[in-house]
Amino acid sequence: MKIFIAGATGAVGSPLVRALLTLGHQVTGMTRPGPGVDRLRELGAEASTADAFDPEAVHEAIAAAAPDVVFDQLTWLPANPADIIKAMPDDTRLHREGGANLLAAAEKLGVRRYIMQSRGFYLDAPAGQLADETARLSYDAPGEIGESTRTIGAYEDRVLASPSLDGVVLRYGFFYGPGTWYRPDGAIADQVRNGEAVIIGEGNAVWSFVHIDDAIAATVAALTAEPGVYNIVDDDPMPVAKWLPAFARWVDASEPGRVSVEDALKSAGEEAVYYHTRLTGAANTRAKEKLGFAPRPLLWKCA
């Protein structure tokens, strides 16, 4: 099978390229000019440096690859997770404009299947319940998060409504494991050890994680699965007040401190408060049934 991956050297893109090549697929990866090009060639993939914001370049890249499937794994994430809100406008623009360019080219060129990365942690569900695949993204989220959810939600709708494509939306949880922020030698562990990671208010927001290898397995399965939405999250959604202390123990750090919502609003902003007080966990039933998804237990659950 011929496969085109936009964002081919990102958190999902790079291991996905490796997995698909191992399975014998022909892969073209789209990435920024630089070390990522050599990385793709080293793996045995074709490399494209088309600019996601340039519709003609994207069209030409996909036309040259002639893929059966296009993956949109584009992200614009900072090296330091403390800068995530600052980086979010660029990430939102990338999904709004870059995603539109990819989707338009795929439709015009007769691509059979289109698989996009979405968010499994910005979902809207009643308090105390997990969000299933019928849930929409939280359009009323504050600030830059709200801009992101509305943009990605509209993008999901376009992919699923495409008359010519089999559209698949993969709503990933927070990635942990090799190459991610959440690992013993990762950026979040450094924040916890430095006393920079604290629990805001009651820490009652429920987070859904997924090990990066489990996410890749589900993504590969989406190549041939029934079109639609899948929540790619593990079985252990937990509130911040529970998972963050367990994570601290797992990485041999001290217990995280606490700050009030009022103080956090002043020092960190409404988006940070949202992460600790309003996120809703997600359910993975459909992914288990349709993708054979079998996520491992959260590694620091019993730390």
C-alpha positions as CSV (number, residue, x, y, z in Angstrom):
1,M,0.0,0.0,0.0
2,K,1.2,3.5,-0.8
3,I,1.0,5.9,2.2
4,F,1.6,9.6,2.6
5,I,2.3,11.0,6.1
6,A,2.2,14.7,6.7
7,G,4.1,15.4,10.0
8,A,6.2,12.4,9.4
9,T,8.9,13.2,12.0
10,G,6.6,14.1,14.9
11,A,5.7,12.2,18.0
12,V,3.4,9.9,16.1
13,G,4.7,10.3,12.6
14,S,8.3,9.0,13.1
15,P,7.3,5.7,14.8
16,L,4.4,5.3,12.4
17,V,6.8,5.6,9.4
18,R,9.0,2.9,10.9
19,A,6.0,0.6,11.7
20,L,4.5,0.9,8.2
21,L,7.8,0.3,6.5
22,T,8.3,-2.8,8.6
23,L,5.0,-4.1,7.4
24,G,6.0,-3.6,3.8
25,H,4.2,-0.5,2.9
26,Q,5.6,2.2,0.6
27,V,5.8,5.5,2.6
28,T,6.4,9.1,1.7
29,G,6.9,11.4,4.6
30,M,6.3,15.1,4.6
31,T,8.5,17.1,7.0
32,R,10.3,20.4,7.3
33,P,13.7,20.8,5.6
34,G,16.5,19.7,8.0
35,P,17.5,16.5,9.9
36,G,14.0,15.0,9.5
37,V,14.7,14.4,5.8
38,D,17.8,12.3,6.5
39,R,15.9,10.5,9.2
40,L,13.2,9.5,6.8
41,R,15.7,8.4,4.1
42,E,17.6,6.4,6.7
43,L,14.4,4.5,7.5
44,G,13.8,3.8,3.8
45,A,11.0,6.3,3.2
46,E,10.7,8.9,0.5
47,A,10.9,12.4,1.8
48,S,9.0,15.5,0.8
49,T,9.7,19.0,2.1
50,A,6.4,20.6,0.9
51,D,5.2,23.5,3.0
52,A,1.9,22.5,4.6
53,F,0.7,26.2,4.1
54,D,1.4,26.1,0.4
55,P,-1.6,24.4,-1.3
56,E,0.2,23.9,-4.7
57,A,3.2,22.3,-3.0
58,V,1.0,20.0,-1.0
59,H,-0.9,19.0,-4.1
60,E,2.3,18.3,-6.0
61,A,3.7,16.2,-3.2
62,I,0.7,14.0,-2.9
63,A,0.4,13.7,-6.6
64,A,4.0,12.5,-6.8
65,A,3.4,10.0,-4.1
66,A,0.1,8.7,-5.6
67,P,-0.9,7.3,-2.2
68,D,-3.8,5.1,-1.3
69,V,-3.9,6.7,2.2
70,V,-3.0,10.1,3.5
71,F,-2.3,10.6,7.2
72,D,-2.4,14.0,8.7
73,Q,-0.1,13.9,11.8
74,L,0.8,17.6,11.6
75,T,1.5,19.3,14.9
76,W,3.3,22.4,16.0
77,L,4.5,21.7,19.6
78,P,7.2,23.4,21.5
79,A,10.3,21.7,22.9
80,N,9.3,22.9,26.4
81,P,5.7,21.9,27.5
82,A,5.6,25.1,29.6
83,D,5.2,26.9,26.3
84,I,2.3,24.9,25.0
85,I,-0.3,27.7,25.2
86,K,2.1,30.2,23.5
87,A,2.6,27.7,20.7
88,M,-1.1,26.9,20.3
89,P,-2.0,29.6,17.8
90,D,0.6,28.3,15.4
91,D,-0.7,24.7,15.9
92,T,-4.3,25.9,15.4
93,R,-3.3,27.6,12.1
94,L,-1.5,24.5,11.0
95,H,-4.6,22.4,11.4
96,R,-6.9,25.1,9.9
97,E,-4.8,25.9,6.8
98,G,-2.4,22.9,6.5
99,G,-5.1,20.4,7.2
100,A,-7.4,22.1,4.6
101,N,-4.6,21.9,2.0
102,L,-4.0,18.2,2.7
103,L,-7.7,17.3,2.6
104,A,-8.4,19.3,-0.6
105,A,-5.4,17.7,-2.4
106,A,-6.4,14.2,-1.2
107,E,-10.0,14.7,-2.5
108,K,-8.9,16.1,-5.9
109,L,-6.3,13.4,-6.5
110,G,-8.6,10.5,-5.7
111,V,-7.0,9.3,-2.5
112,R,-9.1,6.4,-1.0
113,R,-8.6,7.0,2.8
114,Y,-7.8,10.0,4.9
115,I,-6.8,9.6,8.6
116,M,-6.3,12.6,10.8
117,Q,-4.9,13.2,14.3
118,S,-7.4,14.7,16.7
119,R,-7.6,15.3,20.5
120,G,-8.9,12.8,22.9
121,F,-8.6,15.1,25.9
122,Y,-10.6,18.2,24.8
123,L,-13.9,16.4,24.7
124,D,-17.3,17.5,26.0
125,A,-19.0,15.1,28.4
126,P,-21.3,15.4,31.4
127,A,-19.5,15.7,34.8
128,G,-18.5,12.3,36.1
129,Q,-18.8,10.6,32.7
130,L,-16.3,9.5,30.0
131,A,-16.7,10.9,26.5
132,D,-17.4,8.4,23.8
133,E,-17.0,8.9,20.1
134,T,-20.3,10.7,19.8
135,A,-18.9,13.5,22.0
136,R,-17.9,16.8,20.3
137,L,-14.8,18.8,21.2
138,S,-15.2,21.4,24.0
139,Y,-16.0,24.4,21.9
140,D,-16.5,26.5,25.0
141,A,-13.0,25.9,26.3
142,P,-11.2,29.1,27.3
143,G,-8.7,31.2,25.3
144,E,-6.4,29.4,22.8
145,I,-7.8,26.0,23.8
146,G,-11.2,27.0,22.5
147,E,-9.8,28.3,19.3
148,S,-8.0,25.0,18.9
149,T,-11.0,22.8,19.6
150,R,-13.3,24.7,17.3
151,T,-10.8,24.5,14.5
152,I,-10.1,20.8,14.9
153,G,-13.8,20.0,15.4
154,A,-14.6,21.7,12.1
155,Y,-11.8,19.8,10.4
156,E,-13.1,16.5,11.8
157,D,-16.6,17.3,10.4
158,R,-15.1,18.0,6.9
159,V,-13.1,14.7,6.9
160,L,-16.1,12.6,8.0
161,A,-18.4,14.3,5.5
162,S,-16.2,14.0,2.5
163,P,-18.1,12.3,-0.3
164,S,-15.0,10.8,-1.9
165,L,-12.9,9.7,1.1
166,D,-13.1,7.1,3.8
167,G,-12.5,9.5,6.7
168,V,-11.0,8.3,9.9
169,V,-10.5,10.5,13.0
170,L,-8.1,9.3,15.7
171,R,-8.6,11.1,19.0
172,Y,-5.4,10.4,20.9
173,G,-5.0,10.8,24.6
174,F,-1.9,12.4,26.1
175,F,1.1,10.5,24.7
176,Y,3.6,9.0,27.1
177,G,6.6,6.7,26.6
178,P,9.7,6.9,24.5
179,G,10.1,10.2,22.7
180,T,7.3,12.0,24.5
181,W,7.2,14.6,27.4
182,Y,5.9,12.0,29.8
183,R,8.7,9.6,30.5
184,P,11.3,9.3,33.3
185,D,13.8,11.5,31.5
186,G,11.3,13.7,29.8
187,A,10.3,17.3,30.1
188,I,7.4,16.8,32.4
189,A,9.5,14.7,34.8
190,D,12.0,17.6,34.9
191,Q,9.2,20.0,35.8
192,V,8.0,17.7,38.6
193,R,11.5,17.3,40.0
194,N,12.1,21.1,39.9
195,G,8.8,21.7,41.7
196,E,7.3,23.5,38.7
197,A,4.4,21.1,38.3
198,V,1.6,21.7,40.8
199,I,-2.0,20.7,41.3
200,I,-4.5,23.5,40.7
201,G,-7.5,23.7,42.9
202,E,-9.0,20.3,43.5
203,G,-7.2,18.8,40.5
204,N,-10.5,17.2,39.5
205,A,-10.0,17.3,35.7
206,V,-9.8,13.7,34.3
207,W,-6.9,13.0,31.9
208,S,-6.7,10.1,29.4
209,F,-3.2,9.0,28.4
210,V,-2.0,6.5,25.8
211,H,1.4,4.8,25.4
212,I,2.9,5.9,22.2
213,D,3.4,2.3,21.0
214,D,-0.2,1.5,21.7
215,A,-1.2,4.6,19.7
216,I,0.9,3.5,16.8
217,A,-0.7,0.0,16.8
218,A,-4.1,1.6,16.7
219,T,-3.1,4.0,13.9
220,V,-1.8,1.1,11.8
221,A,-5.1,-0.8,12.4
222,A,-7.0,2.3,11.1
223,L,-5.6,1.6,7.6
224,T,-8.3,-0.9,7.0
225,A,-10.8,-0.3,9.7
226,E,-14.4,1.0,9.4
227,P,-14.4,4.8,8.8
228,G,-15.4,7.1,11.7
229,V,-14.2,8.4,15.0
230,Y,-12.0,6.4,17.5
231,N,-10.8,7.4,20.9
232,I,-7.2,6.2,21.2
233,V,-6.9,6.3,25.0
234,D,-5.9,3.8,27.7
235,D,-8.2,2.2,30.3
236,D,-7.0,4.4,33.2
237,P,-8.5,7.9,33.0
238,M,-7.6,9.6,36.3
239,P,-8.0,13.1,37.8
240,V,-4.9,15.3,38.0
241,A,-4.9,15.0,41.8
242,K,-4.4,11.3,41.5
243,W,-2.2,10.8,38.4
244,L,0.3,13.7,39.0
245,P,1.4,12.4,42.5
246,A,1.7,8.9,41.1
247,F,3.7,10.2,38.1
248,A,6.0,12.0,40.6
249,R,6.6,8.8,42.5
250,W,7.3,6.9,39.2
251,V,10.0,9.4,38.3
252,D,11.5,9.6,41.8
253,A,10.3,13.1,42.4
254,S,8.8,14.8,45.4
255,E,5.0,15.1,45.9
256,P,3.7,18.0,43.8
257,G,2.5,21.1,45.6
258,R,-0.9,22.8,45.3
259,V,-2.1,26.2,44.3
260,S,-5.6,27.8,44.5
261,V,-7.6,28.4,41.3
262,E,-7.5,32.2,42.1
263,D,-3.7,32.2,42.3
264,A,-3.3,30.0,39.2
265,L,-5.5,32.4,37.2
266,K,-3.2,35.2,38.1
267,S,0.1,33.4,37.5
268,A,-0.7,30.8,34.8
269,G,-4.0,31.9,33.1
270,E,-7.4,30.3,32.5
271,E,-6.0,27.7,30.1
272,A,-3.9,26.2,32.8
273,V,-6.8,26.1,35.2
274,Y,-8.9,24.4,32.5
275,Y,-6.3,21.6,32.3
276,H,-6.6,20.9,36.0
277,T,-10.3,21.5,36.6
278,R,-12.4,20.8,33.5
279,L,-10.8,18.1,31.2
280,T,-13.0,15.0,30.7
281,G,-11.6,11.5,30.3
282,A,-12.5,9.4,27.3
283,A,-13.8,5.9,26.7
284,N,-12.1,3.5,24.2
285,T,-14.8,0.9,23.6
286,R,-15.1,1.5,19.9
287,A,-11.4,1.3,19.3
288,K,-11.2,-2.0,21.1
289,E,-14.1,-3.4,19.1
290,K,-13.1,-2.2,15.7
291,L,-9.3,-1.7,15.8
292,G,-8.4,-4.6,18.2
293,F,-7.0,-1.9,20.5
294,A,-5.4,-3.4,23.6
295,P,-3.7,-0.6,25.6
296,R,-1.4,-1.4,28.4
297,P,-2.2,-0.2,32.0
298,L,-0.9,3.3,32.7
299,L,2.7,2.7,33.8
300,W,2.6,4.9,36.9
301,K,-0.9,4.0,38.0
302,C,0.3,1.9,40.9
303,A,3.5,3.9,41.6
